[in-house]
Short mmCIF file of C-alpha atoms in Angstrom, two decimals:
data_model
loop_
_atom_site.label_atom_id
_atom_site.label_comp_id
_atom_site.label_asym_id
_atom_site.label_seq_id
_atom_site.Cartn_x
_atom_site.Cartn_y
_atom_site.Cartn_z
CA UNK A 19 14.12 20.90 -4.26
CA UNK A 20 15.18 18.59 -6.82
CA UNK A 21 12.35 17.31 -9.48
CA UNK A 22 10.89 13.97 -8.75
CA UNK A 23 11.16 11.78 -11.80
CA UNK A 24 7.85 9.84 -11.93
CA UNK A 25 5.27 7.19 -13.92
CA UNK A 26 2.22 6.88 -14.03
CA UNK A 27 -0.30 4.68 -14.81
CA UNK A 28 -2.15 5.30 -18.34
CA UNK A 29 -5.96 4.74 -18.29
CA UNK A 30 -9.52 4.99 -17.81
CA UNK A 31 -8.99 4.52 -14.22
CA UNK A 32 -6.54 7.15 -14.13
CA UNK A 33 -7.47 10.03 -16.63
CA UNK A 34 -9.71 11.64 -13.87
CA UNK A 35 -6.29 11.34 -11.86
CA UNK A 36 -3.75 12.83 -14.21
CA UNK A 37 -6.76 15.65 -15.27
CA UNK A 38 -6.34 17.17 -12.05
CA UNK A 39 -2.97 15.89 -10.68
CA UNK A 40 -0.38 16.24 -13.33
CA UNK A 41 -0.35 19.87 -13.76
CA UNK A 42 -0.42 20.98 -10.04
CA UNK A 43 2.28 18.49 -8.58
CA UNK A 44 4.21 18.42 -12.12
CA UNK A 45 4.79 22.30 -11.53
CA UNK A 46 5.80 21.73 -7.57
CA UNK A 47 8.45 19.25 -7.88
CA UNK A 48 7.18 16.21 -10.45
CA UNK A 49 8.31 15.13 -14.09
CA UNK A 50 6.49 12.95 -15.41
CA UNK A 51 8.75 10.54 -17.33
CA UNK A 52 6.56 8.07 -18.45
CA UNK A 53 2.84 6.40 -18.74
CA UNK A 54 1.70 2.99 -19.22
CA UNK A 55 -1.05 1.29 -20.56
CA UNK A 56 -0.91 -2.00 -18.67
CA UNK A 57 1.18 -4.18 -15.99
CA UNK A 58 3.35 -5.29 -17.93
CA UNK A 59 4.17 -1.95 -19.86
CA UNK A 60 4.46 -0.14 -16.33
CA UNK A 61 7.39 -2.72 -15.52
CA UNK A 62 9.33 -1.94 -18.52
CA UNK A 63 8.90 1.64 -18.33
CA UNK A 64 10.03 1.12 -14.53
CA UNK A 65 13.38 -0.68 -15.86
CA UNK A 66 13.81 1.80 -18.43
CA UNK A 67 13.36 4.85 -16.99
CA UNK A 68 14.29 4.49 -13.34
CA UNK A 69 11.74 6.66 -11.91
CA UNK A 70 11.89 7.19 -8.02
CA UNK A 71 7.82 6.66 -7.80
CA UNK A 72 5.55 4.51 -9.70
CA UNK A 73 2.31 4.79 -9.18
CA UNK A 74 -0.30 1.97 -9.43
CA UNK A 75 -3.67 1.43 -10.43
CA UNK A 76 -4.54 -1.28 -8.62
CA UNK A 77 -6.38 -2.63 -11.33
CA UNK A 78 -4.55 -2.20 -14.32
CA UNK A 79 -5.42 -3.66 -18.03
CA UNK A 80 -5.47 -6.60 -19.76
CA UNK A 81 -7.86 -8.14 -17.04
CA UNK A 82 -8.40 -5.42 -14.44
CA UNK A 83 -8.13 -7.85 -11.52
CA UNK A 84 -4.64 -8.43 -10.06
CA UNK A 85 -2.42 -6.93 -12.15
CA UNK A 86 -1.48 -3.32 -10.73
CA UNK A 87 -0.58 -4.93 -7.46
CA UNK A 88 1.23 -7.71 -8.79
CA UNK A 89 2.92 -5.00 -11.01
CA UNK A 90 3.67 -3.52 -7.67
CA UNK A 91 5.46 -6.51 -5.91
CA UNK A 92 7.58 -6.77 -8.76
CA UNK A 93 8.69 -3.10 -9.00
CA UNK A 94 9.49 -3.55 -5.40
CA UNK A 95 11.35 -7.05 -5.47
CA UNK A 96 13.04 -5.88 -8.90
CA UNK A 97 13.84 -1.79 -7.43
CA UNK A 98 13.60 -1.59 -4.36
CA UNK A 99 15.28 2.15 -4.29
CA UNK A 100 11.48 3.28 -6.18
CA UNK A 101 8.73 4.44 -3.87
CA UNK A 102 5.01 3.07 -5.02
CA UNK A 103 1.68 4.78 -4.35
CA UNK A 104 -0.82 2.35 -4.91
CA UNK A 105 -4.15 3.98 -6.18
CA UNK A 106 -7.42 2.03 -5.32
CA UNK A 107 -10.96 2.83 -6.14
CA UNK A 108 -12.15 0.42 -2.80
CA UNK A 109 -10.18 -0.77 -0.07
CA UNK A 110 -8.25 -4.13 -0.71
CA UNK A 111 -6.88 -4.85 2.82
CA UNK A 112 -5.09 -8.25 1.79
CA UNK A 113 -3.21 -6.57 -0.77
CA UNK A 114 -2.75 -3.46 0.68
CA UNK A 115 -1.12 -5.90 3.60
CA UNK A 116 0.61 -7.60 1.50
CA UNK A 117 2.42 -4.49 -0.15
CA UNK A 118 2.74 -2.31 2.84
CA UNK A 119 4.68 -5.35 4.37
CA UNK A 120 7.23 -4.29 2.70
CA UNK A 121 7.77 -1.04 5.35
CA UNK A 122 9.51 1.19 2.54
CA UNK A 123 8.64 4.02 0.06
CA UNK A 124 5.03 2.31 -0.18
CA UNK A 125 1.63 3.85 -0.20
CA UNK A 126 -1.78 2.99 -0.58
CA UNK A 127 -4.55 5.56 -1.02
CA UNK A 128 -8.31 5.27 -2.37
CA UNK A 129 -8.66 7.32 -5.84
CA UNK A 130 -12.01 9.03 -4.20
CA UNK A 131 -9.59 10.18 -1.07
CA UNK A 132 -6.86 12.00 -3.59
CA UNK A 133 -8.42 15.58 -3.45
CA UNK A 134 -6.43 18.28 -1.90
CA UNK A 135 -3.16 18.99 -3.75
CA UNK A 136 -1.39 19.82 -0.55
CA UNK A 137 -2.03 16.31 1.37
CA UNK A 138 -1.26 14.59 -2.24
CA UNK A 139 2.22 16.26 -2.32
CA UNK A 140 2.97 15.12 1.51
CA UNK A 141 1.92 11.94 0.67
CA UNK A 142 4.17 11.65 -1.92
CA UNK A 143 7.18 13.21 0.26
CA UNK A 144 6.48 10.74 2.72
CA UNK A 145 6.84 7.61 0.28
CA UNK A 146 10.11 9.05 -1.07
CA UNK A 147 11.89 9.79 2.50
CA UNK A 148 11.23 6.06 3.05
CA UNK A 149 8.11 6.15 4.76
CA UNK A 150 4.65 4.83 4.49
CA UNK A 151 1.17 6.26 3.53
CA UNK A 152 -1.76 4.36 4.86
CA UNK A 153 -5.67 5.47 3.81
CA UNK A 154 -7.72 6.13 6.58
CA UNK A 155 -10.60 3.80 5.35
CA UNK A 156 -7.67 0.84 5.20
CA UNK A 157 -6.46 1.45 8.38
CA UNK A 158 -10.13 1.22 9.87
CA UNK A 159 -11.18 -1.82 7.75
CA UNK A 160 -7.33 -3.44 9.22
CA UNK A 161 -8.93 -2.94 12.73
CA UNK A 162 -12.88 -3.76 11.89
CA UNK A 163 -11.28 -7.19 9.83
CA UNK A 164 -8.57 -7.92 13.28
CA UNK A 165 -11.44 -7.90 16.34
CA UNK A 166 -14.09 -9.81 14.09
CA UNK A 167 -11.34 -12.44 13.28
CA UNK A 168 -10.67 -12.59 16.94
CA UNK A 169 -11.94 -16.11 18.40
CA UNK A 170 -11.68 -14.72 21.86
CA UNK A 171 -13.80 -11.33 20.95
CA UNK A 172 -16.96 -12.62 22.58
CA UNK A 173 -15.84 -13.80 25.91
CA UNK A 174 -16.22 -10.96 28.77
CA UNK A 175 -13.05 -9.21 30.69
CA UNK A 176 -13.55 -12.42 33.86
CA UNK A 177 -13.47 -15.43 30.49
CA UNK A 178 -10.18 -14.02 29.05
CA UNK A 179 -8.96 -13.67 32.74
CA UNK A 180 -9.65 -17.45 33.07
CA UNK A 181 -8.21 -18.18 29.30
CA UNK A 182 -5.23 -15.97 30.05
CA UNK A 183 -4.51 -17.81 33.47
CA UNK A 184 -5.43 -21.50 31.59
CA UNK A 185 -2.53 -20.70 29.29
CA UNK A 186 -0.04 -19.50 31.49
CA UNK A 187 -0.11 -22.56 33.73
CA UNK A 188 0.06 -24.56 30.01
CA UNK A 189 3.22 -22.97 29.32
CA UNK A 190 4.84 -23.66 32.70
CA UNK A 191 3.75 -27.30 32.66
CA UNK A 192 4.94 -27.91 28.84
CA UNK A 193 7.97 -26.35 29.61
CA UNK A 194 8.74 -28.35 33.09
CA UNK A 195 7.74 -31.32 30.86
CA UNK A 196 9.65 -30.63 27.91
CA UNK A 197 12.37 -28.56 29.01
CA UNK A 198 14.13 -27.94 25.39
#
C-alpha cells in the first residue's frame, strides 16, 4: 500500500484529534506532510505540498465561523484530484450539502464520532477511491430537515391523492394550451 501524503489542520480544535489519530493511521498508511494554523495557511500548504487529503476543521482560526469550509470549497475548486474530510464538532447540514455536492473524495464526520481507528482508516479509503463519507447524525438531520420542510407533510394519504390528481390534470391542460 502506498503512503497517503496528508494535512492536517493545526489547533485547539484538533489537538485531541492528532493526540490519538496521528500515530495509529500515520503507522498504517499516512504521512503527515503538513499542519496549519488557519484557512488561509491550510490553502497554501494545500498548493505547496499537494497532499491527496486535507482535512478540515470546520471552524478554523482567525474567526472560527466559516472559514474551514470555505477553505474546503476552495481546495476543491482549486484541486480537485485532493480528497477532504471535513471534521465538525455539530452537524452543519447546509454546509455539509453544500460540500458533499461536490460527489468526489469528500467527507464529513462529527469530531465526537471519530473513535475507532479501524472505521477512521475506511473512512479515509473511501474519500481517496473517489467516494463519499456521510455522518450518521447528518444523514438523519438531511431527512428530519426534508419532511419538516415539506408543505404537503400534513395532508393525509386521500389529500395528496386529490393534490397529486389536481396537478396532473394542470399539466395536461397547460400543455394542450401551451403546446411548446
Amino acid at each position: 500500500m502506498r503512503t497517503l501524503r496528508a494535512v492536517l489542520p493545526d489547533g485547539e480544535a484538533t489537538v485531541g484529534f492528532q493526540r490519538r489519530w496521528t500515530p495509529p493511521y500515520r503507522a498504517v498508511f499516512c504521512a503527515v506532510v503538513g499542519q496549519a494554523g488557519d484557512a488561509a495557511g491550510l490553502l497554501e500548504l494545500v498548493a505547496g505540498e499537494r497532499p491527496d487529503l486535507a482535512i478540515v476543521d470546520i471552524r478554523m482560526p482567525p474567526d472560527h465561523s466559516v472559514e474551514g469550509i470555505e477553505a474546503a470549497r476552495t481546495i476543491r475548486e482549486r484541486h480537485p484530484s485532493v480528497g477532504i474530510l471535513v471534521l465538525s464538532a455539530f452537524v452543519e447540514v447546509e454546509d455539509a450539502l453544500e460540500l458533499l455536492a461536490g460527489g468526489r473524495k469528500v467527507g464529513h464526520l462529527l469530531k465526537s464520532r471519530v473513535t475507532v481507528v479501524d472505521e477512521f482508516i475506511e473512512a479515509l479509503d473511501r474519500i481517496l477511491r473517489g467516494g463519499s463519507v456521510v455522518d450518521p447524525s447528518l444523514v438523519q438531520e438531511l431527512f428530519s430537515a426534508q419532511r419538516s420542510d415539506d408543505p404537503l407533510a400534513h395532508l393525509n394519504a386521500r389529500e395528496r391523492e386529490v393534490a397529486n390528481s389536481a396537478s396532473r390534470r394542470t399539466a395536461t391542460i397547460t400543455a394542450v394550451s401551451w403546446p411548446f
